[in-house]
Tab-separated table of C-alpha atoms in Angstrom:
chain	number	residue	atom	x	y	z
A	1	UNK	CA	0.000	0.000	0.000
A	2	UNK	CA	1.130	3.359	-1.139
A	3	UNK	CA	-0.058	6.478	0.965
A	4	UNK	CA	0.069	10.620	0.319
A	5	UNK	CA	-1.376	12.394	3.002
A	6	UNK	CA	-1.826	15.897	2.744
A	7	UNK	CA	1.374	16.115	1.418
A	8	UNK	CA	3.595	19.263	0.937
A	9	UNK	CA	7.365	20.085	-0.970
A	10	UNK	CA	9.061	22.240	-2.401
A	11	UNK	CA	12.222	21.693	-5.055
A	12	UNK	CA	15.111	22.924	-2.743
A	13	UNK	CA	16.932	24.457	-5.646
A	14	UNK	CA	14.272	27.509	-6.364
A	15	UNK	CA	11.740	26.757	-3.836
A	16	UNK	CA	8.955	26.324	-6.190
A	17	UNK	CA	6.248	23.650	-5.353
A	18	UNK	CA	6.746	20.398	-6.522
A	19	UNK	CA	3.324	18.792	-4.583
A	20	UNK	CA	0.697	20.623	-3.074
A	21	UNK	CA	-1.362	19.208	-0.415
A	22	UNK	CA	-1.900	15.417	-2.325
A	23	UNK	CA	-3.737	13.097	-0.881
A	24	UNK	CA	-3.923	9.772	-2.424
A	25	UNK	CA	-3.642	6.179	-1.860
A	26	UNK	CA	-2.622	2.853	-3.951
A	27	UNK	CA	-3.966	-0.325	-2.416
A	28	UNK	CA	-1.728	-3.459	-3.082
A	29	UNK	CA	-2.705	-5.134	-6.636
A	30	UNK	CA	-3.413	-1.893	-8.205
A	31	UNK	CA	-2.233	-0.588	-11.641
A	32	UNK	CA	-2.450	2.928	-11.224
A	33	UNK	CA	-1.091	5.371	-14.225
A	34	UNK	CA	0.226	8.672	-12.917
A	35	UNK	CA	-0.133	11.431	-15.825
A	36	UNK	CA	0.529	15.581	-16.687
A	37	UNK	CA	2.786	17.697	-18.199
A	38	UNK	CA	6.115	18.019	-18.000
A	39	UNK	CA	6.636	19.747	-14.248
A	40	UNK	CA	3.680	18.687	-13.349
A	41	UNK	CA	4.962	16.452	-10.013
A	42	UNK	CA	5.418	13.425	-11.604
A	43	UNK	CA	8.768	12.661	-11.220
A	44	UNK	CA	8.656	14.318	-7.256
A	45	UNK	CA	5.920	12.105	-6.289
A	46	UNK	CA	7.819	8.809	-7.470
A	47	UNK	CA	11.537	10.387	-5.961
A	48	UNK	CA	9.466	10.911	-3.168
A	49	UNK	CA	7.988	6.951	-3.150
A	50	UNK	CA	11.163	5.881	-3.632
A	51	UNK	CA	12.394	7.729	-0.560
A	52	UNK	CA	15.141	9.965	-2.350
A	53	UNK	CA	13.301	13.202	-1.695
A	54	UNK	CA	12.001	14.230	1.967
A	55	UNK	CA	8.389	15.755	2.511
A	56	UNK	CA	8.222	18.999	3.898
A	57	UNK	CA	4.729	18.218	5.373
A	58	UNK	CA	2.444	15.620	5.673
A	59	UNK	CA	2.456	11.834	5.820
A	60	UNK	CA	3.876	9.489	3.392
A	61	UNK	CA	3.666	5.483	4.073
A	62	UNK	CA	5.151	2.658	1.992
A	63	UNK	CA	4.106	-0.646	2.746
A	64	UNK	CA	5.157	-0.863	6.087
A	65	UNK	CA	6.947	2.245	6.524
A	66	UNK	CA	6.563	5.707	7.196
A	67	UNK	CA	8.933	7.507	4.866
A	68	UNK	CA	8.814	11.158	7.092
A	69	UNK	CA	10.674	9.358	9.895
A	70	UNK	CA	12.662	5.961	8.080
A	71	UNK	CA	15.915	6.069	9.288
A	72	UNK	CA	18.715	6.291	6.772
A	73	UNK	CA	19.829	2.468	7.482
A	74	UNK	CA	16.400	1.086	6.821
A	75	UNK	CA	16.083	2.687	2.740
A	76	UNK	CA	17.794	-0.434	1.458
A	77	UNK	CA	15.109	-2.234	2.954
A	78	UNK	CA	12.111	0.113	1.481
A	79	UNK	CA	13.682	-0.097	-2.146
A	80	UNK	CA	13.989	-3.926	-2.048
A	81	UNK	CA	10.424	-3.445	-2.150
A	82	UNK	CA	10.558	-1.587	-5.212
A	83	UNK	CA	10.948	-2.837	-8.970
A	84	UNK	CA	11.868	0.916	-10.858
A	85	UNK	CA	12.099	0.818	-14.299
A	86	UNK	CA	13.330	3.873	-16.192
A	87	UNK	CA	13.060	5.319	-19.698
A	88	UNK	CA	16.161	5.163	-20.580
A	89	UNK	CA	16.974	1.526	-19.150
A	90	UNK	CA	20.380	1.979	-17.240
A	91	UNK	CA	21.790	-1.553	-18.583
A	92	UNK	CA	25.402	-2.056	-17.916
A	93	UNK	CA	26.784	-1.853	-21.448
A	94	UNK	CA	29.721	-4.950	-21.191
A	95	UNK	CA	27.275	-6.797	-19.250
A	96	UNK	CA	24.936	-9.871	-20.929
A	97	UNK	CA	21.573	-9.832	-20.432
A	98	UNK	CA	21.631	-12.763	-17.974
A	99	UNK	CA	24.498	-10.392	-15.510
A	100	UNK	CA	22.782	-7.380	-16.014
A	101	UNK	CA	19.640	-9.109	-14.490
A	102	UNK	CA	21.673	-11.030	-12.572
A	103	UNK	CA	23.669	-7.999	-10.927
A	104	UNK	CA	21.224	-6.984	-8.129
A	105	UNK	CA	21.042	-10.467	-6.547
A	106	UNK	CA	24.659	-10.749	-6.643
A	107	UNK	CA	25.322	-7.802	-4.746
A	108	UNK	CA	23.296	-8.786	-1.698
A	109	UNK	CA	25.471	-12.035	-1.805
A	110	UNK	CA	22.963	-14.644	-3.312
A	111	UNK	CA	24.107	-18.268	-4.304
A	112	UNK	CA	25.003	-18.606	-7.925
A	113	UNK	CA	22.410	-21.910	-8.212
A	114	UNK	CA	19.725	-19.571	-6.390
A	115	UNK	CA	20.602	-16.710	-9.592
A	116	UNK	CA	20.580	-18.614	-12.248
A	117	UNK	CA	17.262	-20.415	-11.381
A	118	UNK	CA	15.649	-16.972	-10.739
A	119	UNK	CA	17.114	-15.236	-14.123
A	120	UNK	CA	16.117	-17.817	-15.721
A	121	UNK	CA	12.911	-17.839	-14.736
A	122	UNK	CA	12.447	-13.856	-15.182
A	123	UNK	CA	14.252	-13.678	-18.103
A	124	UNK	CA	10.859	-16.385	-19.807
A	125	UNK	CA	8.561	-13.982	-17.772
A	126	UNK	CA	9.513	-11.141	-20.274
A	127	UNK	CA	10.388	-13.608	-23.317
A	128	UNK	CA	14.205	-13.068	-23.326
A	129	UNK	CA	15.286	-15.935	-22.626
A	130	UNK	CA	16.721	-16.117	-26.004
A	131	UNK	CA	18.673	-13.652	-25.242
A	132	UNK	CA	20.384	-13.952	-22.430
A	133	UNK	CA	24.009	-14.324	-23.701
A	134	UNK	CA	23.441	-11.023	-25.730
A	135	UNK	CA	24.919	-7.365	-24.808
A	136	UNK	CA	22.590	-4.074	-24.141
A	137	UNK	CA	24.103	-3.079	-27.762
A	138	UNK	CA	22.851	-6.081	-29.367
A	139	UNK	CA	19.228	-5.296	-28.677
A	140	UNK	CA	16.455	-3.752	-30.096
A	141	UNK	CA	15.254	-0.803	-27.921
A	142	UNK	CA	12.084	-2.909	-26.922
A	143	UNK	CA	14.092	-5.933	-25.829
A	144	UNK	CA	16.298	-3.693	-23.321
A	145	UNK	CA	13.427	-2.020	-21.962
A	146	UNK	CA	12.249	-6.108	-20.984
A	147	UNK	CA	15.837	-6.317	-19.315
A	148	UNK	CA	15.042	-3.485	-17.405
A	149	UNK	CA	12.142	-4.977	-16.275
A	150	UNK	CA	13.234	-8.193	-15.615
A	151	UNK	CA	16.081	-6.432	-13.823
A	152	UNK	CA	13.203	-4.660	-11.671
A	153	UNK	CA	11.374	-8.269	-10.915
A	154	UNK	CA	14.284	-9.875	-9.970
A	155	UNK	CA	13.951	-8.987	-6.823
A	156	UNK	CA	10.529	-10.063	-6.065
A	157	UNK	CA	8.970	-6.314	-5.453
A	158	UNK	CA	6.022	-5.914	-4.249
A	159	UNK	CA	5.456	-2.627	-6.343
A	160	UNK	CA	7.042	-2.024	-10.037
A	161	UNK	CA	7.434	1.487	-10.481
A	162	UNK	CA	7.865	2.962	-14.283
A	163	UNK	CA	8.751	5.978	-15.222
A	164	UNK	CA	7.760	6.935	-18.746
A	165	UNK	CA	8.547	3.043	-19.878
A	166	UNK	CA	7.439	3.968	-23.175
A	167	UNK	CA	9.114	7.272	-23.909
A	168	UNK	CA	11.828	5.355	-26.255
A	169	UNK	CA	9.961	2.753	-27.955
A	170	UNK	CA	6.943	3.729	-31.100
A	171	UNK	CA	3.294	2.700	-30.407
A	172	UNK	CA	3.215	-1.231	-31.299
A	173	UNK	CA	6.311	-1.785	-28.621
A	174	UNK	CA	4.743	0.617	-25.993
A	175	UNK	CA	1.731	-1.286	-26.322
A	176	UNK	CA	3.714	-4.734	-25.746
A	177	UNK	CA	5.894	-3.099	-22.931
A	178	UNK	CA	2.443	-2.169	-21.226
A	179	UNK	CA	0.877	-5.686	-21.768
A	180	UNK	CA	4.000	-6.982	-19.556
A	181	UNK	CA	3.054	-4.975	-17.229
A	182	UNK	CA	-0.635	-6.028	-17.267
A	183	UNK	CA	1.210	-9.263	-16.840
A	184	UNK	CA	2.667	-8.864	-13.874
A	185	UNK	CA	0.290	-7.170	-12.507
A	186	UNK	CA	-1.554	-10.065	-12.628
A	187	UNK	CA	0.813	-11.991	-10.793
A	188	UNK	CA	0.086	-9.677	-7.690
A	189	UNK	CA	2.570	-6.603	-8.230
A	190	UNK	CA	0.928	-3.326	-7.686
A	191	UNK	CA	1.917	-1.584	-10.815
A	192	UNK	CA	2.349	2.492	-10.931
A	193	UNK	CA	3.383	4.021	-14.566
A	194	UNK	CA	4.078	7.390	-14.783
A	195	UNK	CA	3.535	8.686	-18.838
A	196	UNK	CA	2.159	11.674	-20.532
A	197	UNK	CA	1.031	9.294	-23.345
A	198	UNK	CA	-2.623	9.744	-23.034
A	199	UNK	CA	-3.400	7.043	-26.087
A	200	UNK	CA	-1.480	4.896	-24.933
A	201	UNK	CA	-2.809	5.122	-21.699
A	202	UNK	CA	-6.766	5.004	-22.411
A	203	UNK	CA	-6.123	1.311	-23.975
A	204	UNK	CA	-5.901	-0.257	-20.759
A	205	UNK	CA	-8.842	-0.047	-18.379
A	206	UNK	CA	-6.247	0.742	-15.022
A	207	UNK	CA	-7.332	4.067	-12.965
A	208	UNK	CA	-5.758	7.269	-14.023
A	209	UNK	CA	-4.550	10.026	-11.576
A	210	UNK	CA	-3.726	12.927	-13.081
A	211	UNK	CA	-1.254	15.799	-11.526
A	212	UNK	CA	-1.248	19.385	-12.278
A	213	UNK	CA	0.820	21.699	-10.977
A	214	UNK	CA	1.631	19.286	-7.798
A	215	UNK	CA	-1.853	19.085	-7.396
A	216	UNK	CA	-3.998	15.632	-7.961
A	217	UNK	CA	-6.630	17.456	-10.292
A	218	UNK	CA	-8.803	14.081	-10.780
A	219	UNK	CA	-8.755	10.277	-9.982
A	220	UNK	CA	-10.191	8.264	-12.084
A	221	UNK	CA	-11.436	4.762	-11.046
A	222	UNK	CA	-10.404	1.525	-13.423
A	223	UNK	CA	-14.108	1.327	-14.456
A	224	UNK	CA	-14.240	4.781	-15.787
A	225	UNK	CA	-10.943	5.188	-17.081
A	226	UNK	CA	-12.574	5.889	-20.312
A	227	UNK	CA	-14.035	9.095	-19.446
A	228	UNK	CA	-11.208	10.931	-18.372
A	229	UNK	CA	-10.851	12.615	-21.932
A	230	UNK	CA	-14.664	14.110	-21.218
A	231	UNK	CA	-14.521	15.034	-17.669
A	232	UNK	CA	-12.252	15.768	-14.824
A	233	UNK	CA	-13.189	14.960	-11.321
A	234	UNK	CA	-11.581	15.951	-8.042
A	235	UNK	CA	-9.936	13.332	-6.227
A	236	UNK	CA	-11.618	12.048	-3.301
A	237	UNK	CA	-10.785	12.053	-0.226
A	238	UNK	CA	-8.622	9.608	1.245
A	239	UNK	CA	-9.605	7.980	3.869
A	240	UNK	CA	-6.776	7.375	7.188
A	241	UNK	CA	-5.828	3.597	7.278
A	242	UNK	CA	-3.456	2.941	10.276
A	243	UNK	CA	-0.365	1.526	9.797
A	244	UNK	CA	2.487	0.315	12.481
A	245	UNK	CA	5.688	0.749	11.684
A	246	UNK	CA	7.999	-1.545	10.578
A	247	UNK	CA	9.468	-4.292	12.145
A	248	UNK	CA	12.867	-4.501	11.308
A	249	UNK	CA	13.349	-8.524	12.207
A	250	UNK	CA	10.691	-9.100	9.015
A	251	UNK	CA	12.063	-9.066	5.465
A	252	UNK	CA	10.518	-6.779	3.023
A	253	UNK	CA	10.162	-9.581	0.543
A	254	UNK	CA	7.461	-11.389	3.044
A	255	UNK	CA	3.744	-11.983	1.482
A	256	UNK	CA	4.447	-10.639	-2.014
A	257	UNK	CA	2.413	-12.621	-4.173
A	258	UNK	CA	4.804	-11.858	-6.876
A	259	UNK	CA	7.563	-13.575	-4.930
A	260	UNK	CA	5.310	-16.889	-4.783
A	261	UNK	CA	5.013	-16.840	-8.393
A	262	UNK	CA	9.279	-16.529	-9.114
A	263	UNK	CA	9.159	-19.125	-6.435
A	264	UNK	CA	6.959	-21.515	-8.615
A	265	UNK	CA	8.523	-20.714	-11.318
A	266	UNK	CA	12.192	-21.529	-9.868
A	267	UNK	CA	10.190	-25.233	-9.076
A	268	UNK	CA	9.086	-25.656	-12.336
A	269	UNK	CA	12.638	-25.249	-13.709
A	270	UNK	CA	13.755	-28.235	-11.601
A	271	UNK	CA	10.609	-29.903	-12.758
């Protein structure tokens, strides 16, 4: 679960607003598209998700922690939690496909046998497994953005976060990049896609919030995602859900239905 509340910042370069007073909240499962204008508060709502930028008011929660008062030592456990995928894809250029995946699960000091039966099983997830011996230059643009995202799953997040996945690829790949994330979805992630593709965006039946000026200007349920092109609705209130804080002896990882699917899929590999 993902959690604004009444939340306030400003950029601390100029002091300009980046979000003004947004209240919203992302129940696990969702697929949620975040979209407006360039410097609209896009990108400061996910920096602020993924805990690189502090709030100067209000209350933030991330699954089980509260982001105004996480200590420094406990981020690397909030962004094991989260899958980010970028538009530009960050591979590491004289890496394979398999290492570049790979990478993240090596650094937290993960068996080789565990890897390789996890890669493998991501890498068929996005259909690359054809490709894992290849390098980021050997790829069309559409097949590194499905590294990237196998190199967000890898992990088992609970939440994939994507920031303007598409902005690379033409229509017919952004439409197959966005189907993959349908698909995982549907293996239990909550999904949240920030774009300012609005076509793109009204072919998949997923709720639309829409930021303007750091303001949430409407939030449009999954059911009538289709009329956000004839009307704009205030967001609703959200309403106050308690949440403990974290406890520090449980691993992020725990209850992600995502991570019970890589699980069976790692079985089915020794099948």
């Amino acid at each position: 679960m993902i959690e604004f509340k009444n939340v306030k910042m400003r950029y601390k370069t100029n002091g300009a607003v980046a979000l003004d007073d947004v209240s919203v909240r992302i129940d696990d499962g969702e697929f949620v598209f975040i979209v407006g204008a360039s410097g609209a508060g896009k990108s400061s709502f996910l920096n602020v998700i993924m805990g690189q930028e502090k709030v100067d008011s209000g209350i933030v929660r991330v699954g089980p922690y509260t982001l105004n008062t996480i200590r420094r030592r406990q981020l690397p456990y909030l962004r094991r939690m989260l899958g980010i995928v970028f538009q530009d894809f960050r591979l590491i250029p004289k890496m394979t496909v398999y290492d570049n995946v790979a990478f993240a699960l090596r650094v937290i000091g993960m068996r080789e046998r565990k890897i390789t039966k996890r890669v493998r099983y991501v890498l068929k997830l996005v259909d690359l497994s054809h490709k894992a011996d290849s390098f980021p230059h050997q790829l069309s643009q559409g097949e590194r953005q499905r590294v990237a995202i196998a190199r967000a799953l890898i992990n088992n997040p609970g939440v994939i976060i994507a920031d303007e996945p598409t902005g690379n690829l033409d229509p017919v790949l952004s439409g197959e990049i966005m189907s993959l994330f349908d698909k995982i979805n549907a293996l239990g992630a909550t999904v949240v896609v920030v774009t300012h593709d609005l076509e793109l965006v009204h072919q998949f039946d997923h709720r639309i919030v829409t930021i303007e000026n750091g303001r949430i200007l409407s939030d449009i349920p999954a059911k009538n995602a289709g009329e956000l092109i004839k009307k704009e609705e205030p967001a609703a209130p959200q309403e106050e859900v308690p949440l403990s804080q974290e406890n520090e002896a449980e691993t992020p990882e725990a209850e992600v239905p995502l991570q019970e699917a890589v699980k069976e899929g790692e079985e089915a590999e020794n099948a």
